[in-house]
């Protein structure tokens, strides 16, 4: 075991960039245009009367400002075994591909004849995802995993409406270990949510499913392995029950990393699935907008997908907008294209064999991590009755240590930042495991990195016994101490924009 070193993060007294600006400072001096530019007349309603109140700074000042902010990121540059999200290396090559002018300088309103290159990439990547899932068509509009789940609920609505059964197919069935975006998006689309319990041993309950599913079921949404790393061995039975009731069944593939190349959603009988390009496929991690949830489905559901679809013809690629049964748009144009290009670059550089191998490594690494965590007193693996190895992540509980010392999972997360590693991910709601944490080793980190991460956990467990206050009052070496949620309740202390901030301060001055 190594002795983890505490770090001292930089603590800059950094104003917001608007406060740093001073009139006349400038970054670039642009050449005067050779020819006079044509005058542009904007309609009065959108032409502004005053110059925008933007901060003026030199290039160095801007660089320094953002460098300072980047130095105050609570250990985010360290090892991050952040579960349910598969942290990946975002390669420079992929960034380079996405920033090339051929991509960065085009616009989706251009004529498709001038967009053939990007349409080819999107189509090729669609084919890669088809081969990984068995589905017949993908779209990339969704801005994250939750958006892709929403795409499924919108497609289900359009599908049942088209069959004249929307008034009777009113329920969406999922289980309590599913990500909250599954029930939430189904509710947003107007379905009644039926949330199934787990069996005593932690597996999703097949008996509960059989009792819940009926001719009222429009859709079943399920993830597998779930966010505890547990693979449901009865998944084929789940699909059979869904089909018998005539319901649609959706595979939330957020946790695809441990099964990449090993199984096919279509062969298991699913009607649709989604992949997280921003997690599993190496594009930068994000969610709710800057990311991409790739949504794929069978030919039967394809007419209801968001439009446009990219179609390959004898004369090149075209955008098929004429889709009268489509559920409509989930997002403008074709989604977040640079992210798709990065994921495409990742998939092409890995190849089918590389993807398969990455999945093996991620499961082995996770089980190595599990093995070492099990040796730390006070930590308990969730659902100990499930002896099968967890897949690419595992939900653990700190409950025994919490009972002994009063130090909980949030205290641990805060203290981890003092060692320059990323605070651990606890759990999605609801917390069905007490004092939870969910590490995911992944294929990215070396054994030394994983060992360092575990050594930090062991060190904090020791501190919890010897000096619990030190852990409860962490972080100590970071620019910010604990974030107290109460300030978010008091609207007078925060503002969403600089202008709103100025208004609030002028009003209170
Ligand atoms: C199983 C599962 N589904 C969906 C999501 C939502 O994904 P996103 O954060 O990209 O919206 C997550 C996020 O962690 C997840 O774990």
Coordinates of C-alpha atoms and ligand atoms in Angstrom, one line a residue, residues 84-85 143-147 178-179 181-182 223 227 252 254-255 274 276 278-279 286-288 291 428, ligand 1:
X84 CA -22.4 4.9 -13.7
X85 CA -20.6 7.3 -16.1
X143 CA -28.3 15.8 -25.9
X144 CA -27.5 13.0 -23.3
X145 CA -28.7 9.8 -21.9
X146 CA -31.8 11.2 -20.2
X147 CA -32.7 12.9 -23.5
X178 CA -33.3 2.1 -13.1
X179 CA -31.8 5.5 -13.6
X181 CA -34.5 9.6 -16.0
X182 CA -36.4 6.5 -17.1
X223 CA -30.9 -1.0 -17.8
X227 CA -26.2 1.1 -11.7
X252 CA -31.0 1.8 -21.4
X254 CA -25.7 3.6 -20.2
X255 CA -23.7 0.7 -18.6
X274 CA -29.6 4.0 -26.4
X276 CA -24.0 7.3 -24.3
X278 CA -20.2 11.0 -24.0
X279 CA -19.3 8.2 -21.7
X286 CA -21.4 15.7 -20.0
X287 CA -25.2 15.4 -19.8
X288 CA -28.4 17.3 -20.5
X291 CA -23.5 15.3 -24.8
X428 CA -28.6 8.1 -8.1
Ligands
LIG1 C1 -28.4 3.9 -16.4 C2 -28.4 5.4 -16.7 N1 -29.3 5.9 -17.6 C3 -29.3 7.2 -18.0 C4 -28.4 8.1 -17.5 C5 -28.5 9.6 -17.9 O1 -27.5 9.9 -18.7 P1 -27.1 11.5 -18.9 O2 -26.4 11.9 -17.6 O3 -26.2 11.5 -20.1 O4 -28.4 12.2 -19.2 C6 -27.4 7.6 -16.6 C7 -26.4 8.6 -16.0 O5 -25.6 8.3 -15.3 C8 -27.4 6.3 -16.2 O6 -26.5 5.8 -15.3

